[in-house]
Coordinates of C-alpha atoms and ligand atoms in Angstrom, one line a residue:
X13 CA -32.6 2.4 43.0
X14 CA -33.0 6.2 44.1
X15 CA -35.9 7.5 45.9
X16 CA -37.8 8.2 42.9
X17 CA -38.1 4.9 40.9
X18 CA -39.1 6.4 37.7
X19 CA -35.6 7.8 37.4
X20 CA -32.5 5.6 36.7
X21 CA -29.8 6.1 39.3
X22 CA -27.1 4.9 36.7
X23 CA -27.3 5.4 33.0
X24 CA -24.8 3.6 30.7
X25 CA -24.4 4.8 27.0
X26 CA -22.9 2.8 24.1
X27 CA -21.7 5.7 22.0
X28 CA -21.8 4.1 18.5
X29 CA -22.2 5.5 15.0
X30 CA -19.4 8.2 14.8
X31 CA -18.0 6.6 11.5
X32 CA -21.3 6.2 9.8
X33 CA -22.0 9.9 10.7
X34 CA -18.9 11.1 9.1
X35 CA -19.4 8.6 6.1
X36 CA -22.6 10.2 5.5
X37 CA -21.3 13.5 5.2
X38 CA -18.2 12.4 3.0
X39 CA -15.8 13.1 5.8
X40 CA -13.2 10.6 7.5
X41 CA -14.3 8.5 10.2
X42 CA -12.2 10.6 12.8
X43 CA -14.3 13.5 12.1
X44 CA -17.3 11.5 13.6
X45 CA -15.1 11.0 16.7
X46 CA -14.5 14.8 16.9
X47 CA -18.0 15.5 16.6
X48 CA -18.8 13.3 19.5
X49 CA -17.5 15.8 22.2
X50 CA -20.8 18.0 21.8
X51 CA -23.0 14.8 22.3
X52 CA -21.0 14.1 25.5
X53 CA -21.7 17.6 26.7
X54 CA -25.5 17.1 26.2
X55 CA -25.5 13.7 28.0
X56 CA -23.8 15.2 30.9
X57 CA -25.8 18.1 31.1
X58 CA -28.9 16.3 30.8
X59 CA -28.2 13.8 33.4
X60 CA -27.4 16.7 35.8
X61 CA -30.7 18.1 35.0
X62 CA -32.5 15.0 35.8
X63 CA -30.5 14.1 38.9
X64 CA -28.9 11.0 37.4
X65 CA -26.2 9.8 39.9
X66 CA -24.0 7.9 37.5
X67 CA -23.3 8.2 33.8
X68 CA -21.0 5.5 32.2
X69 CA -19.9 6.5 28.8
X70 CA -18.4 3.4 26.7
X71 CA -15.6 5.3 24.9
X72 CA -13.2 2.5 23.8
X73 CA -13.7 -1.1 24.0
X74 CA -10.9 -3.8 24.4
X75 CA -11.8 -5.0 20.9
X76 CA -11.4 -1.4 19.6
X77 CA -7.7 -2.0 19.7
X78 CA -7.9 -4.0 16.6
X79 CA -8.8 -0.8 14.6
X80 CA -6.3 1.0 12.2
X81 CA -3.4 2.6 14.5
X82 CA -4.1 6.0 13.1
X83 CA -7.8 5.8 14.2
X84 CA -6.7 4.4 17.6
X85 CA -4.3 7.1 18.3
X86 CA -6.5 9.8 17.1
X87 CA -9.1 8.6 19.6
X88 CA -6.4 8.6 22.4
X89 CA -5.4 11.9 21.5
X90 CA -9.2 13.1 21.5
X91 CA -9.3 11.7 25.2
X92 CA -6.5 14.1 26.3
X93 CA -8.1 17.1 24.4
X94 CA -11.5 16.4 25.9
X95 CA -9.9 16.4 29.4
X96 CA -7.9 19.6 28.7
X97 CA -11.0 21.4 27.4
X98 CA -13.5 20.2 30.0
X99 CA -12.1 19.4 33.3
X100 CA -12.6 23.0 34.5
X101 CA -16.1 23.2 33.5
X102 CA -17.0 19.6 34.9
X103 CA -15.2 20.4 38.1
X104 CA -17.1 23.5 38.5
X105 CA -20.5 21.8 38.2
X106 CA -19.5 19.1 40.7
X107 CA -18.8 16.4 38.5
X108 CA -16.5 13.5 39.6
X109 CA -14.6 12.0 36.8
X110 CA -13.9 8.5 36.9
X111 CA -12.7 5.5 34.7
X112 CA -13.4 2.0 34.3
X113 CA -11.4 -0.6 32.2
X114 CA -7.7 -1.8 31.6
X115 CA -6.4 1.7 32.0
X116 CA -2.7 0.4 32.0
X117 CA -3.3 -0.3 28.3
X118 CA -3.8 3.4 27.7
X119 CA -0.8 5.4 26.2
X120 CA 1.1 7.1 29.0
X121 CA -0.1 11.0 27.9
X122 CA -3.7 10.2 28.0
X123 CA -3.3 8.0 31.0
X124 CA -1.7 10.8 32.9
X125 CA -4.4 13.4 31.9
X126 CA -7.0 10.9 33.0
X127 CA -5.3 10.3 36.3
X128 CA -4.9 14.1 37.0
X129 CA -8.7 14.6 36.1
X130 CA -9.9 12.1 38.2
X131 CA -7.7 13.2 41.3
X132 CA -8.8 16.7 40.7
X133 CA -12.4 16.0 40.8
X134 CA -12.3 13.3 43.4
X135 CA -13.9 15.1 46.1
X136 CA -16.9 16.4 43.9
X137 CA -20.3 15.1 44.9
X138 CA -22.3 15.7 41.9
X139 CA -22.7 13.3 39.0
X140 CA -20.3 10.5 38.7
X141 CA -18.9 10.5 35.0
X142 CA -17.4 7.2 34.4
X143 CA -15.4 6.8 31.1
X144 CA -15.2 3.3 30.0
X145 CA -11.7 2.9 28.3
X146 CA -10.0 0.0 27.1
X147 CA -13.1 -1.6 28.8
X148 CA -14.5 -5.0 28.1
X149 CA -17.1 -6.8 30.3
X150 CA -15.3 -10.2 30.0
X151 CA -11.9 -8.8 30.8
X152 CA -13.6 -7.1 33.9
X153 CA -14.9 -10.5 34.8
X154 CA -11.7 -12.3 34.0
X155 CA -9.6 -9.8 36.1
X156 CA -11.9 -10.4 39.0
X157 CA -11.7 -14.3 38.7
X158 CA -7.9 -13.9 38.7
X159 CA -7.9 -12.0 42.0
X160 CA -10.4 -14.4 43.6
X161 CA -8.1 -17.3 42.6
X162 CA -5.0 -15.8 43.8
X163 CA -6.8 -15.1 47.1
X164 CA -7.9 -18.8 47.2
X165 CA -4.4 -19.8 46.5
X166 CA -3.1 -17.9 49.4
X167 CA -5.9 -19.3 51.6
X168 CA -7.5 -15.9 52.1
X169 CA -10.8 -17.2 50.7
X170 CA -12.3 -20.6 50.4
X171 CA -14.1 -21.9 47.4
X172 CA -17.2 -22.7 49.6
X173 CA -17.6 -19.1 50.8
X174 CA -17.8 -17.4 47.2
X175 CA -20.9 -15.6 46.6
X176 CA -22.2 -13.2 43.8
X177 CA -20.9 -10.4 46.2
X178 CA -17.4 -11.9 46.0
X179 CA -17.5 -11.2 42.3
X180 CA -19.1 -7.9 42.4
X181 CA -17.0 -6.6 45.0
X182 CA -13.7 -7.3 42.9
X183 CA -15.0 -5.6 39.6
X184 CA -13.3 -2.4 38.7
X185 CA -15.9 -0.1 40.4
X186 CA -17.5 -2.0 43.1
X187 CA -19.2 1.0 44.7
X188 CA -21.0 1.9 41.6
X189 CA -24.7 0.6 41.4
X190 CA -25.7 -1.5 38.4
X191 CA -26.9 0.5 35.4
X192 CA -30.7 0.8 35.4
X193 CA -30.6 2.0 31.8
X194 CA -28.3 1.2 28.9
X195 CA -28.8 3.3 25.8
X196 CA -27.2 2.3 22.5
X197 CA -27.1 4.8 19.6
X198 CA -26.7 4.2 15.8
X199 CA -29.5 1.2 15.7
X200 CA -27.2 -1.6 16.5
X201 CA -28.8 -3.9 19.1
X202 CA -26.0 -5.4 21.0
X203 CA -24.2 -4.9 24.2
X204 CA -20.7 -5.3 22.5
X205 CA -19.1 -6.6 25.8
X206 CA -20.4 -3.6 27.9
X207 CA -21.0 -4.1 31.6
X208 CA -21.8 -7.8 31.2
X209 CA -22.1 -8.8 34.8
X210 CA -23.9 -5.3 35.7
X211 CA -26.4 -5.4 33.0
X212 CA -28.1 -8.5 34.2
X213 CA -31.4 -6.6 34.9
X214 CA -30.7 -3.4 33.1
X215 CA -33.4 -1.9 30.8
X216 CA -32.1 -1.5 27.2
X217 CA -33.1 1.4 25.0
X218 CA -32.0 1.4 21.2
X219 CA -32.3 4.4 19.0
X220 CA -31.3 5.1 15.4
X221 CA -29.7 8.3 16.2
X222 CA -26.0 8.4 15.4
X223 CA -24.0 9.3 18.4
X224 CA -22.7 12.7 17.0
X225 CA -26.4 13.7 16.4
X226 CA -27.4 12.7 20.1
X227 CA -28.8 15.6 21.9
X228 CA -30.4 16.2 25.3
X229 CA -33.9 15.7 24.0
X230 CA -32.7 12.1 22.9
X231 CA -31.6 11.3 26.4
X232 CA -35.0 12.7 27.8
X233 CA -36.8 10.4 25.3
X234 CA -34.9 7.4 26.8
X235 CA -35.4 8.5 30.4
X236 CA -39.3 9.1 29.8
X237 CA -39.3 5.6 28.0
X238 CA -37.5 4.1 31.0
X239 CA -40.0 5.7 33.5
X240 CA -42.9 3.8 31.8
X241 CA -41.1 0.3 32.0
X242 CA -42.1 -2.2 34.7
X243 CA -39.1 -3.7 36.2
X244 CA -39.9 -7.1 38.1
X245 CA -36.2 -8.7 38.5
X246 CA -38.0 -12.1 38.1
X247 CA -40.6 -11.3 40.7
X248 CA -44.1 -10.3 40.1
X249 CA -45.0 -6.7 39.5
X250 CA -46.5 -4.7 42.3
X251 CA -49.8 -4.1 40.3
X252 CA -50.3 -7.8 39.1
X253 CA -53.2 -9.7 40.3
X254 CA -52.5 -11.8 43.2
Ligands
LIG324 C1 -18.3 4.7 18.0 O1 -18.5 5.0 16.9 C2 -16.9 5.1 18.6 C3 -16.1 4.1 19.0 C4 -16.3 2.6 18.9 C5 -14.6 4.2 19.5 P1 -17.8 3.8 15.7 O2 -16.5 4.3 15.4 O3 -18.0 2.4 16.1 O4 -18.9 4.3 14.6 P2 -19.4 3.2 13.5 O5 -20.0 2.3 14.4 O6 -18.4 2.8 12.6 O7 -20.4 4.0 12.7
LIG325 C1 -18.9 -0.6 20.9 O1 -19.2 -0.1 19.6 C2 -17.9 0.2 21.5 C3 -17.9 1.6 21.8 C4 -19.0 2.3 21.6 C5 -17.0 2.2 22.5 P1 -18.4 -0.8 18.4 O2 -18.6 -0.2 17.2 O3 -17.0 -1.1 18.7 O4 -19.1 -2.4 18.5 P2 -19.5 -3.3 17.3 O5 -18.1 -3.6 16.8 O6 -20.3 -2.7 16.1 O7 -20.0 -4.4 18.1
LIG326 MG1 -19.2 1.2 16.0

């Protein structure tokens, strides 16, 4: 937690509802994905204004590969296009672009664009904008377990020494604090494999707003709601009697 406990240091957003937004307008699903760019701007700007340190955007899950290939390739092209159109601005605003997930699964073009954007903004000290791409919480834990198993098999680690920290430090982005607040749009109330290990004590906020309609004011509503929550982490709250 940062200095001001009423502000989340790390916000995660499950950006859902693009397809339904498009359908409501008689458009193709991909038009919903296209319209998502504006909402990403609003979320990034809003986090900047409220001094949120880390914003993780769930953009594509390990399960989303099961979608029709035309939709998948459109989303991958959008990733390249988003970076092309926004890196200059993000860089100027001190945003550090990062990514989490099985990035090797991404097609070569978007992966290269992503790597270039990350390299270019690596020294920035503003908001960490983390794109979750081909991300799945279970895959992340599995990948950590594989690393640990191979260290054990090489006698670099013994099973009796394993701690929670052994696992945390082998996740994709070990330096990033757990998300304090996870927002999901479109009315669905589930995590869909987002940050499973890290969300153990996250506050959850659900809104019916579809992702392409998400604006700064919706983010601020979620942050205000968060400020009123009492986080106990299994202990007693500070104001509880004795
Ligand atoms: C979220 O919107 C974007 C991705 C999962 C890539 P959806 O495409 O899931 O939209 P709905 O849920 O079908 O409305
Ligand atoms: C979760 O949305 C993944 C992303 C937002 C990237 P989905 O639309 O894929 O989730 P489900 O299928 O409704 O659980
Ligand atoms: Mg969805």
